[in-house]
Tab-separated table of C-alpha atoms and ligand atoms in Angstrom:
chain	number	residue	atom	x	y	z
F	86	MET	CA	0.000	0.000	0.000
F	87	THR	CA	1.962	2.960	-1.219
F	88	ASP	CA	-0.794	5.528	-1.660
F	89	LEU	CA	-0.121	8.148	0.988
F	90	VAL	CA	-3.749	9.067	1.555
F	91	GLU	CA	-4.726	5.437	2.077
F	92	ARG	CA	-1.827	4.959	4.448
F	93	LEU	CA	-2.838	8.107	6.316
F	94	LEU	CA	-6.404	6.892	6.657
F	95	ALA	CA	-5.067	3.594	7.978
F	96	GLY	CA	-3.356	5.514	10.773
F	97	ASP	CA	0.215	5.714	9.388
F	98	ARG	CA	1.880	8.688	11.085
F	99	ARG	CA	4.678	8.957	8.553
F	100	ALA	CA	2.088	9.236	5.788
F	101	LEU	CA	0.274	11.908	7.790
F	102	SER	CA	3.517	13.837	8.084
F	103	ARG	CA	4.254	13.594	4.340
F	104	VAL	CA	0.748	14.664	3.386
F	105	LEU	CA	0.936	17.626	5.780
F	106	THR	CA	4.047	18.804	3.933
F	107	ARG	CA	2.481	18.438	0.493
F	108	VAL	CA	-0.650	20.220	1.577
F	109	GLU	CA	1.302	22.967	3.318
F	110	ASN	CA	3.417	23.504	0.210
F	111	GLY	CA	0.300	23.649	-1.928
F	112	THR	CA	1.719	21.269	-4.501
F	113	ARG	CA	-0.484	19.544	-7.035
F	114	GLU	CA	-0.227	16.286	-5.025
F	115	GLY	CA	-1.155	18.228	-1.916
F	116	ARG	CA	-4.294	19.548	-3.562
F	117	ASP	CA	-5.246	16.066	-4.709
F	118	ASP	CA	-4.652	14.735	-1.196
F	119	LEU	CA	-6.821	17.455	0.284
F	120	ARG	CA	-9.609	16.830	-2.193
F	121	ARG	CA	-9.732	13.204	-1.083
F	122	LEU	CA	-9.367	13.910	2.622
F	123	TYR	CA	-11.690	16.863	2.995
F	124	PRO	CA	-14.917	14.790	3.059
F	125	ARG	CA	-13.450	12.896	6.017
F	126	SER	CA	-12.830	16.059	8.007
F	127	GLY	CA	-15.272	18.102	10.060
F	128	ARG	CA	-15.407	15.830	13.062
F	129	ALA	CA	-12.569	17.227	15.160
F	130	HIS	CA	-13.040	19.834	17.825
F	131	THR	CA	-10.650	22.509	16.572
F	132	VAL	CA	-9.326	24.758	19.322
F	133	GLY	CA	-7.331	27.914	18.695
F	134	VAL	CA	-4.913	28.942	21.441
F	135	THR	CA	-3.788	32.505	20.984
F	136	GLY	CA	-2.235	35.317	22.992
F	137	GLY	CA	0.974	37.305	23.262
F	138	ALA	CA	4.483	35.904	22.779
F	139	GLY	CA	5.614	34.209	25.978
F	140	SER	CA	2.143	34.110	27.516
F	141	GLY	CA	2.425	30.332	27.846
F	142	LYS	CA	0.477	29.145	24.802
F	143	SER	CA	2.800	26.226	24.031
F	144	SER	CA	3.034	25.160	27.672
F	145	LEU	CA	-0.727	25.357	27.978
F	146	THR	CA	-1.345	23.482	24.737
F	147	GLY	CA	0.995	20.747	25.978
F	148	ALA	CA	-0.808	20.612	29.317
F	149	LEU	CA	-4.219	20.481	27.612
F	150	ALA	CA	-3.067	17.665	25.347
F	151	GLY	CA	-1.741	15.801	28.403
F	152	GLU	CA	-5.067	16.162	30.214
F	153	LEU	CA	-6.989	14.985	27.138
F	154	ARG	CA	-4.699	11.949	26.895
F	155	ARG	CA	-5.606	11.112	30.489
F	156	ARG	CA	-9.228	11.253	29.332
F	157	GLY	CA	-8.419	8.768	26.582
F	158	GLN	CA	-8.505	11.237	23.686
F	159	ARG	CA	-5.980	11.607	20.875
F	160	VAL	CA	-4.700	15.071	20.054
F	161	GLY	CA	-3.187	16.813	17.039
F	162	VAL	CA	-1.291	20.063	17.574
F	163	ILE	CA	-0.304	22.655	14.976
F	164	ALA	CA	2.038	25.310	16.354
F	165	VAL	CA	2.510	28.345	14.146
F	166	ASP	CA	5.428	30.738	14.557
F	167	PRO	CA	6.210	33.729	12.374
F	168	SER	CA	8.659	33.588	9.478
F	169	SER	CA	11.378	36.185	9.229
F	170	PRO	CA	10.113	38.928	6.929
F	171	PHE	CA	13.658	39.271	5.563
F	172	THR	CA	14.769	35.732	4.799
F	173	GLN	CA	11.489	33.808	5.028
F	174	GLY	CA	13.299	31.429	7.362
F	175	ALA	CA	11.985	30.600	10.815
F	176	ILE	CA	12.927	29.062	14.137
F	177	LEU	CA	10.081	26.911	15.372
F	178	GLY	CA	10.576	26.254	19.071
F	179	ASP	CA	7.153	25.397	20.416
F	180	ARG	CA	7.983	21.707	20.808
F	181	ILE	CA	10.390	22.600	23.622
F	182	ARG	CA	7.337	23.084	25.873
F	183	MET	CA	5.662	19.849	24.817
F	184	GLN	CA	8.457	17.376	25.578
F	185	ASP	CA	6.341	15.099	27.748
F	186	LEU	CA	4.212	14.215	24.749
F	187	VAL	CA	6.895	13.425	22.175
F	188	LEU	CA	6.826	9.679	22.636
F	189	ASP	CA	3.078	9.415	23.045
F	190	GLU	CA	1.579	7.810	19.929
F	191	GLY	CA	-1.722	9.508	20.690
F	192	VAL	CA	-0.252	12.959	20.089
F	193	PHE	CA	1.144	14.485	16.914
F	194	VAL	CA	2.777	17.909	17.000
F	195	ARG	CA	3.534	19.788	13.808
F	196	SER	CA	5.334	23.151	13.716
F	197	MET	CA	4.477	25.568	10.936
F	198	ALA	CA	6.005	28.841	9.848
F	199	GLY	CA	3.856	31.812	8.929
F	200	ARG	CA	5.525	31.955	5.491
F	201	GLY	CA	4.812	35.583	4.980
F	202	ALA	CA	1.063	35.481	5.399
F	203	LEU	CA	0.029	39.071	5.885
F	204	GLY	CA	-1.898	38.530	9.103
F	205	GLY	CA	0.585	36.047	10.550
F	206	LEU	CA	-1.382	32.839	10.158
F	207	ALA	CA	0.218	30.444	7.689
F	208	PRO	CA	-1.518	30.537	4.304
F	209	ALA	CA	-2.326	26.831	4.313
F	210	ILE	CA	-3.438	26.603	7.933
F	211	ASP	CA	-7.021	25.577	7.184
F	212	ASP	CA	-5.841	22.824	4.846
F	213	VAL	CA	-3.375	21.479	7.402
F	214	VAL	CA	-6.101	21.482	10.067
F	215	ALA	CA	-8.403	19.546	7.726
F	216	VAL	CA	-5.712	16.876	7.213
F	217	MET	CA	-5.212	16.438	10.986
F	218	ASP	CA	-8.986	16.277	11.339
F	219	ALA	CA	-9.309	13.640	8.611
F	220	PHE	CA	-6.584	11.558	10.263
F	221	GLY	CA	-9.071	11.174	13.088
F	222	PHE	CA	-7.825	13.284	15.974
F	223	PRO	CA	-10.897	14.205	18.017
F	224	TYR	CA	-9.106	17.380	19.112
F	225	VAL	CA	-6.871	19.595	16.984
F	226	PHE	CA	-5.161	22.510	18.700
F	227	ILE	CA	-3.800	25.454	16.726
F	228	GLU	CA	-1.311	27.668	18.553
F	229	THR	CA	-0.735	31.114	17.059
F	230	VAL	CA	0.971	34.237	18.316
F	231	GLY	CA	-1.588	36.945	18.668
F	232	ALA	CA	-0.895	40.368	17.260
F	233	GLY	CA	-4.436	41.521	16.722
F	234	GLN	CA	-5.176	40.404	13.200
F	235	ASP	CA	-4.152	36.764	13.607
F	236	GLU	CA	-6.396	36.383	16.595
F	237	VAL	CA	-9.338	37.385	14.492
F	238	GLU	CA	-8.195	35.012	11.756
F	239	ILE	CA	-7.807	32.084	14.090
F	240	ALA	CA	-11.400	32.586	15.163
F	241	GLY	CA	-12.353	31.824	11.563
F	242	THR	CA	-10.364	28.581	11.642
F	243	ALA	CA	-11.183	27.066	15.042
F	244	LEU	CA	-14.504	26.117	16.620
F	245	THR	CA	-13.328	27.311	20.015
F	246	THR	CA	-10.877	30.163	20.518
F	247	VAL	CA	-8.954	30.341	23.793
F	248	LEU	CA	-7.331	33.696	24.527
F	249	VAL	CA	-4.343	33.518	26.884
F	250	ASN	CA	-3.529	36.471	29.143
F	251	ASN	CA	-0.964	36.990	31.889
F	252	PRO	CA	-1.121	38.949	35.113
F	253	GLY	CA	1.013	41.994	35.632
F	254	THR	CA	1.736	42.856	32.009
F	255	GLY	CA	-0.849	45.563	31.528
F	256	ASP	CA	-0.811	45.045	27.763
F	257	ASP	CA	-3.601	42.570	27.802
F	258	ILE	CA	-6.303	44.890	28.918
F	259	GLN	CA	-5.201	47.269	26.172
F	260	ALA	CA	-5.417	44.524	23.584
F	261	LEU	CA	-8.780	43.440	24.864
F	262	LYS	CA	-10.117	46.939	24.530
F	263	ALA	CA	-9.150	46.860	20.895
F	264	GLY	CA	-11.949	44.391	20.317
F	265	ILE	CA	-10.066	41.140	20.553
F	266	ILE	CA	-12.148	39.999	23.475
F	267	GLU	CA	-15.002	39.504	21.048
F	268	ILE	CA	-13.284	36.571	19.398
F	269	ALA	CA	-12.570	34.741	22.673
F	270	ASP	CA	-14.827	31.835	23.548
F	271	VAL	CA	-12.774	31.081	26.638
F	272	LEU	CA	-10.534	33.561	28.483
F	273	VAL	CA	-7.521	32.228	30.355
F	274	VAL	CA	-5.360	33.940	32.945
F	275	ASN	CA	-2.205	31.829	32.703
F	276	LYS	CA	0.779	32.188	35.053
F	277	ALA	CA	-1.755	32.437	37.857
F	278	ASP	CA	1.131	31.599	40.198
F	279	ARG	CA	2.321	35.160	39.664
F	280	PRO	CA	1.083	38.203	41.574
F	281	GLY	CA	-1.864	40.056	40.102
F	282	ALA	CA	-3.809	37.112	38.735
F	283	ASP	CA	-6.908	37.839	40.794
F	284	VAL	CA	-6.826	41.491	39.774
F	285	LEU	CA	-6.648	40.523	36.120
F	286	VAL	CA	-9.573	38.141	36.527
F	287	SER	CA	-11.732	40.908	38.022
F	288	GLN	CA	-10.610	43.340	35.330
F	289	LEU	CA	-11.605	40.885	32.646
F	290	ARG	CA	-14.922	40.280	34.350
F	291	ALA	CA	-15.579	44.015	34.517
F	292	LEU	CA	-14.687	44.356	30.848
F	293	LEU	CA	-17.107	41.619	29.900
F	294	ALA	CA	-19.828	43.290	31.942
F	295	LEU	CA	-19.288	46.481	29.918
F	296	ALA	CA	-19.316	44.759	26.555
F	297	PRO	CA	-22.692	44.598	24.886
F	298	GLY	CA	-23.155	40.890	25.535
F	299	GLU	CA	-25.170	39.163	22.862
F	300	GLY	CA	-25.750	35.919	24.677
F	301	ARG	CA	-22.933	33.946	26.143
F	302	ASP	CA	-20.086	35.581	28.064
F	303	PRO	CA	-16.810	33.665	27.771
F	304	PRO	CA	-15.822	31.969	31.030
F	305	ILE	CA	-12.610	33.177	32.667
F	306	LEU	CA	-10.261	30.504	33.982
F	307	SER	CA	-6.970	30.696	35.865
F	308	THR	CA	-4.196	28.256	35.000
F	309	VAL	CA	-0.592	27.458	35.776
F	310	ALA	CA	0.469	25.710	32.588
F	311	THR	CA	3.790	24.570	34.038
F	312	THR	CA	2.180	22.622	36.900
F	313	GLY	CA	-1.117	21.757	35.267
F	314	GLU	CA	-3.162	23.646	37.818
F	315	GLY	CA	-6.545	24.650	36.398
F	316	VAL	CA	-6.011	22.654	33.209
F	317	PRO	CA	-8.755	20.031	33.785
F	318	ALA	CA	-11.253	22.860	34.322
F	319	LEU	CA	-10.031	24.473	31.093
F	320	VAL	CA	-10.628	21.244	29.172
F	321	ASP	CA	-14.143	21.175	30.650
F	322	ALA	CA	-14.728	24.770	29.537
F	323	ILE	CA	-13.527	23.961	26.006
F	324	ASP	CA	-15.854	20.955	25.857
F	325	GLU	CA	-18.684	23.030	27.281
F	326	HIS	CA	-18.216	25.596	24.520
F	327	ARG	CA	-18.654	22.945	21.866
F	328	ALA	CA	-21.700	21.592	23.664
F	329	HIS	CA	-23.060	25.138	23.697
F	330	LEU	CA	-22.483	25.474	19.947
F	331	GLU	CA	-24.353	22.238	19.374
F	332	ARG	CA	-27.194	23.098	21.740
F	333	THR	CA	-27.896	26.475	20.213
F	334	GLY	CA	-27.441	25.520	16.579
F	335	ALA	CA	-24.495	27.890	16.420
F	336	LEU	CA	-22.290	25.012	15.274
F	337	GLY	CA	-23.850	25.008	11.827
F	338	ARG	CA	-23.437	28.773	11.545
F	339	GLN	CA	-19.838	28.519	12.701
F	340	ARG	CA	-19.120	25.770	10.149
F	341	ARG	CA	-20.572	27.926	7.380
F	342	ARG	CA	-18.547	30.903	8.586
F	343	GLU	CA	-15.415	28.725	8.524
F	344	ALA	CA	-16.237	27.448	5.050
F	345	ARG	CA	-16.815	30.976	3.777
F	346	HIS	CA	-13.536	32.105	5.289
F	347	GLN	CA	-11.710	29.161	3.702
F	348	VAL	CA	-13.208	29.630	0.264
F	349	LEU	CA	-12.447	33.339	0.242
F	350	SER	CA	-8.947	33.077	1.668
F	351	THR	CA	-8.066	30.264	-0.730
F	352	ALA	CA	-9.453	32.246	-3.648
F	353	GLN	CA	-7.290	35.156	-2.551
F	354	ARG	CA	-4.247	32.911	-2.437
F	355	ILE	CA	-4.903	31.354	-5.834
F	356	LEU	CA	-5.457	34.756	-7.380
F	357	LEU	CA	-2.211	36.097	-5.980
F	358	GLU	CA	-0.313	33.020	-7.157
F	359	ARG	CA	-1.791	33.347	-10.639
F	360	ILE	CA	-0.839	36.973	-10.767
F	361	ARG	CA	2.700	36.137	-9.725
F	362	ALA	CA	2.909	33.302	-12.237
F	363	GLY	CA	1.441	35.413	-15.016
F	364	THR	CA	3.979	38.145	-14.484
F	365	SER	CA	7.625	37.869	-15.337
F	366	GLU	CA	10.100	39.253	-12.804
F	367	GLU	CA	11.155	41.820	-15.410
F	368	ALA	CA	7.607	43.003	-15.965
F	369	LEU	CA	7.057	43.292	-12.228
F	370	ALA	CA	10.347	45.157	-11.807
F	371	GLU	CA	9.335	47.522	-14.585
F	372	LEU	CA	5.994	48.314	-12.915
F	373	VAL	CA	7.680	48.729	-9.556
F	374	ALA	CA	10.230	51.110	-11.046
F	375	GLN	CA	7.476	53.208	-12.578
F	376	VAL	CA	5.621	53.392	-9.279
F	377	ALA	CA	8.814	54.240	-7.394
F	378	GLY	CA	9.556	56.917	-9.972
F	379	ARG	CA	6.027	58.287	-9.545
F	380	SER	CA	5.198	57.927	-13.209
F	381	LEU	CA	2.566	55.352	-12.332
F	382	ASP	CA	0.356	55.065	-9.258
F	383	PRO	CA	0.203	51.779	-7.282
F	384	HIS	CA	-3.477	51.304	-8.019
F	385	THR	CA	-3.045	51.377	-11.791
F	386	ALA	CA	0.017	49.129	-11.487
F	387	ALA	CA	-1.941	46.604	-9.422
F	388	GLU	CA	-4.816	46.697	-11.921
F	389	ARG	CA	-2.363	45.792	-14.657
F	390	LEU	CA	-1.022	42.871	-12.619
F	391	VAL	CA	-4.524	41.604	-11.919
F	392	GLY	CA	-5.353	41.936	-15.616
F	393	ALA	CA	-2.325	39.836	-16.483
F	394	GLY	CA	-3.300	37.185	-13.905
F	395	ARG	CA	-6.813	37.009	-15.308
F	396	ALA	CA	-5.581	36.647	-18.891
F	397	ASP	CA	-3.356	33.797	-17.749
F	398	ALA	CA	-6.235	32.057	-15.972
F	399	GLY	CA	-8.656	32.396	-18.874
M	103	MET	CA	2.987	40.610	-20.042
M	104	THR	CA	3.947	37.018	-20.730
M	105	ALA	CA	3.337	33.974	-18.622
M	106	THR	CA	6.568	32.626	-17.207
M	107	HIS	CA	5.069	29.460	-15.771
M	108	GLU	CA	2.143	27.600	-17.164
M	109	THR	CA	1.483	24.769	-14.782
M	110	SER	CA	2.757	23.909	-11.377
M	111	GLY	CA	4.598	27.146	-10.781
M	112	ALA	CA	1.334	28.921	-10.274
M	113	GLU	CA	0.226	26.481	-7.643
M	114	GLU	CA	3.246	25.926	-5.513
M	115	THR	CA	4.411	28.046	-2.680
M	116	ALA	CA	8.170	27.929	-2.528
M	117	ARG	CA	9.329	24.711	-0.926
M	118	LYS	CA	11.234	25.288	2.286
M	119	ILE	CA	14.116	23.270	3.609
M	120	ARG	CA	13.065	22.006	7.029
M	121	VAL	CA	15.850	21.241	9.480
M	122	LEU	CA	15.688	19.640	12.911
M	123	ILE	CA	18.431	20.844	15.229
M	124	ALA	CA	18.692	18.560	18.227
M	125	LYS	CA	20.909	18.100	21.239
M	126	PRO	CA	21.125	14.480	22.288
M	127	GLY	CA	22.452	13.409	25.635
M	128	LEU	CA	23.067	15.262	28.825
M	129	ASP	CA	24.851	18.422	27.654
M	130	GLY	CA	23.619	21.247	29.806
M	131	HIS	CA	23.923	24.165	27.419
M	132	ASP	CA	22.932	24.757	23.856
M	133	ARG	CA	24.623	27.971	22.784
M	134	GLY	CA	26.241	26.359	19.747
M	135	ALA	CA	23.026	24.681	18.638
M	136	LYS	CA	21.166	27.973	18.881
M	137	ILE	CA	23.793	29.790	16.828
M	138	VAL	CA	23.461	27.172	14.101
M	139	ALA	CA	19.654	27.379	14.279
M	140	ARG	CA	19.760	31.144	13.820
M	141	ALA	CA	22.219	30.947	10.946
M	142	LEU	CA	19.990	28.452	9.150
M	143	ARG	CA	16.942	30.617	9.723
M	144	ASP	CA	18.848	33.567	8.285
M	145	GLY	CA	19.697	31.311	5.364
M	146	GLY	CA	15.975	30.856	4.693
M	147	CYS	CA	15.443	27.449	6.327
M	148	GLU	CA	12.634	26.474	8.665
M	149	VAL	CA	14.408	25.220	11.752
M	150	ILE	CA	12.679	23.077	14.330
M	151	TYR	CA	14.440	23.384	17.623
M	152	THR	CA	13.608	20.951	20.410
M	153	GLY	CA	15.864	21.959	23.287
M	154	ILE	CA	18.386	20.008	25.323
M	155	ARG	CA	18.480	16.472	26.715
M	156	GLN	CA	16.851	14.638	23.820
M	157	THR	CA	16.854	10.852	23.678
M	158	PRO	CA	17.365	9.079	20.335
M	159	GLN	CA	13.655	8.213	20.215
M	160	MET	CA	12.618	11.799	20.906
M	161	ILE	CA	14.839	13.076	18.101
M	162	ALA	CA	13.581	10.521	15.591
M	163	GLU	CA	9.971	11.076	16.583
M	164	ALA	CA	10.327	14.850	16.192
M	165	ALA	CA	11.955	14.318	12.786
M	166	LEU	CA	9.021	12.144	11.752
M	167	GLN	CA	6.289	14.497	12.948
M	168	GLU	CA	7.977	17.539	11.441
M	169	ASP	CA	8.854	15.784	8.157
M	170	VAL	CA	12.280	17.393	8.100
M	171	ASP	CA	14.718	17.137	5.200
M	172	VAL	CA	17.773	17.542	7.395
M	173	VAL	CA	18.767	16.542	10.939
M	174	GLY	CA	21.653	18.335	12.630
M	175	LEU	CA	22.978	16.998	15.936
M	176	SER	CA	25.053	19.036	18.317
M	177	ILE	CA	27.057	17.308	20.999
M	178	LEU	CA	29.718	18.323	23.491
M	179	SER	CA	29.642	15.484	25.985
M	180	GLY	CA	31.726	12.963	24.032
M	181	ALA	CA	28.892	10.451	23.882
M	182	HIS	CA	28.468	10.680	20.097
M	183	LEU	CA	29.734	7.199	19.279
M	184	GLU	CA	27.269	5.824	21.753
M	185	LEU	CA	24.257	8.006	20.870
M	186	PHE	CA	24.527	8.631	17.125
M	187	PRO	CA	24.185	4.989	16.030
M	188	ARG	CA	21.031	4.720	18.113
M	189	ILE	CA	19.636	7.899	16.557
M	190	VAL	CA	20.333	6.595	13.050
M	191	GLU	CA	18.653	3.333	13.989
M	192	GLU	CA	15.563	5.118	15.320
M	193	LEU	CA	15.373	7.254	12.179
M	194	THR	CA	15.699	4.226	9.918
M	195	SER	CA	13.085	2.229	11.782
M	196	ARG	CA	10.657	5.084	11.108
M	197	GLY	CA	11.435	5.095	7.412
M	198	LEU	CA	13.465	8.293	7.628
M	199	ASP	CA	16.571	6.947	5.956
M	200	ASP	CA	16.643	9.669	3.296
M	201	VAL	CA	17.251	12.630	5.615
M	202	LEU	CA	20.510	14.528	5.308
M	203	LEU	CA	22.533	14.115	8.505
M	204	PHE	CA	25.197	16.383	9.889
M	205	CYS	CA	26.710	16.906	13.284
M	206	GLY	CA	28.733	19.447	15.154
M	207	GLY	CA	30.481	20.002	18.444
M	208	ILE	CA	33.423	18.376	20.103
M	209	ILE	CA	34.173	15.384	17.896
M	210	PRO	CA	37.725	14.004	17.621
M	211	GLU	CA	39.235	13.612	14.140
M	212	GLU	CA	39.669	9.894	14.695
M	213	ASP	CA	35.885	9.430	14.872
M	214	THR	CA	35.297	10.928	11.436
M	215	GLN	CA	35.293	7.642	9.586
M	216	ALA	CA	32.905	5.970	11.998
M	217	LEU	CA	30.443	8.846	11.668
M	218	GLU	CA	30.710	8.903	7.887
M	219	GLY	CA	29.987	5.213	7.941
M	220	LEU	CA	26.824	5.925	9.903
M	221	GLY	CA	25.680	8.295	7.171
M	222	PHE	CA	26.782	11.680	8.459
M	223	SER	CA	27.549	13.857	5.432
M	224	ALA	CA	29.403	16.541	7.334
M	225	ILE	CA	31.007	17.187	10.701
M	226	PHE	CA	31.419	20.773	11.853
M	227	ARG	CA	33.922	21.350	14.604
M	228	PRO	CA	34.323	24.412	16.852
M	229	GLY	CA	35.468	27.412	14.862
M	230	THR	CA	33.427	26.505	11.776
M	231	ASN	CA	32.005	29.464	9.922
M	232	THR	CA	28.214	29.195	10.202
M	233	GLY	CA	28.037	30.243	6.548
M	234	ASP	CA	29.646	26.906	5.645
M	235	ILE	CA	26.912	25.045	7.515
M	236	VAL	CA	24.207	27.004	5.712
M	237	SER	CA	25.802	26.352	2.311
M	238	PHE	CA	26.178	22.671	3.126
M	239	VAL	CA	22.494	22.361	4.032
M	240	ARG	CA	21.271	24.321	1.036
M	241	ASP	CA	23.456	22.413	-1.391
M	242	ASN	CA	22.729	18.934	-0.061
M	243	ALA	CA	19.177	18.866	1.312
M	244	PRO	CA	17.182	16.223	-0.538
M	245	ALA	CA	14.711	17.708	-2.997
M	246	GLY	CA	11.090	17.198	-1.930
O	520	GDP	N1	5.449	30.842	36.252
O	520	GDP	C1	4.870	30.374	35.151
O	520	GDP	N2	5.556	30.293	34.001
O	520	GDP	C2	4.933	29.799	32.920
O	520	GDP	C3	3.585	29.386	32.937
O	520	GDP	N3	3.244	28.979	31.709
O	520	GDP	C4	4.334	29.124	30.930
O	520	GDP	N4	5.362	29.623	31.647
O	520	GDP	C5	6.717	29.934	31.186
O	520	GDP	O1	6.625	31.020	30.276
O	520	GDP	C6	7.610	30.909	29.257
O	520	GDP	C7	6.963	30.981	27.885
O	520	GDP	O2	6.124	29.848	27.715
O	520	GDP	P1	5.671	29.335	26.307
O	520	GDP	O3	4.716	28.212	26.555
O	520	GDP	O4	6.830	29.065	25.442
O	520	GDP	O5	4.871	30.611	25.764
O	520	GDP	P2	4.350	30.964	24.285
O	520	GDP	O6	5.377	31.812	23.641
O	520	GDP	O7	3.072	31.717	24.522
O	520	GDP	O8	4.117	29.668	23.582
O	520	GDP	C8	8.333	29.605	29.516
O	520	GDP	O9	9.503	29.880	30.202
O	520	GDP	C9	7.354	28.826	30.374
O	520	GDP	O10	7.998	27.889	31.211
O	520	GDP	C10	2.868	29.482	34.194
O	520	GDP	O11	1.680	29.165	34.305
O	520	GDP	N5	3.560	29.980	35.257
O	521	MG	MG1	4.832	29.020	21.683
């Protein structure tokens, strides 16, 4: 049996890993793989874990996966770190915080680089999540560094979004004011072993009370990711959010929102790739030079590129 | 404007070389490994870094899950002749026999042949220019 998709569906982890690469790279094989696997996806509970750099997202994701293993569940993890805007290289270090799980066959951790996606989420993230889902993990966690935009994006990718905050930083309340709180289904105060955790919890509660609540307020939980304190309650809250989605019929709406997001973001990606493929480097350089020299405005230049992409597609 | 690619070029994001940098054994510090990781990132690679005190199984399992093209091992403790064969064995048993292997750290000249025999394509000793490591990886990483 050499077909990678068949091997993947039979539970072969090496095949899963190979398919993840093909899908992430957006190769022709990867697109074929995804076409075959997509109908098998849609069962996993996808959970986004987002928050500032160093807030403890990786540690918490590891602790959550550990708790779910104790409950007999298998867990896929996708940890996204930014690529360097200069070299497009990346150092992906999230596994350091998930060492306990490395040899557990019920867990699969994959690191992904942002690869220059404008918002910070990797371009192929939805596709990679669908592959993990189709493999049969009942839970798929997606860790992303939050910088505003990505947090909103992750909410389009995951059923449940967990927003991680820390006491004593002061930034978080700022960020929350900027509207990010609206995407959180569960709020976490991690590093609750540090001073100020209770204050942060009451601040968050006050903030939620101010927000024009349309229905459900996200629960606020305190955790210490490094010891596991509060983690079982967080798993319960994540499960409860899914149950809530199912109870209220919001799950269907959320799935359609996800699908819409995926169709549009993929269309955007394909269009950009076509434009790039339909334009020689020289032609692009020529347009760029004209814009830099102010003999052409960026809008007209972009229109010309789009025109070239369309001609190529047709 | 003319089309430069007609088929796959339009559909593929640039393929990235993925490298696992690992520290097997009980070495307590990882300054060298981190320097190499940064150099490779600056050379455009995606570097998975797993931290210190990795067992052969942990290294092979990380290589499998991350589907890396290259594995670089850094070692200072002198245990390479004991640990590296076990790492190669763990990689092979997972079907990862096509990864490019290199190592660095404190490795006596007289061990070179043994390590080459195990499949290590390069050994970088203290004082190596990190640019040489980057060139080695970029020139030798298996395609696809
Ligand atoms: N004191 C304390 N430290 C923590 C906690 N959670 C994570 N850390 C530490 O915070 C640092 C960053 O954690 P990491 O999980 O890598 O954060 P990430 O960048 O958000 O993924 C590490 O040194 C962790 O050990 C916690 O609950 N309490
Ligand atoms: Mg992290």
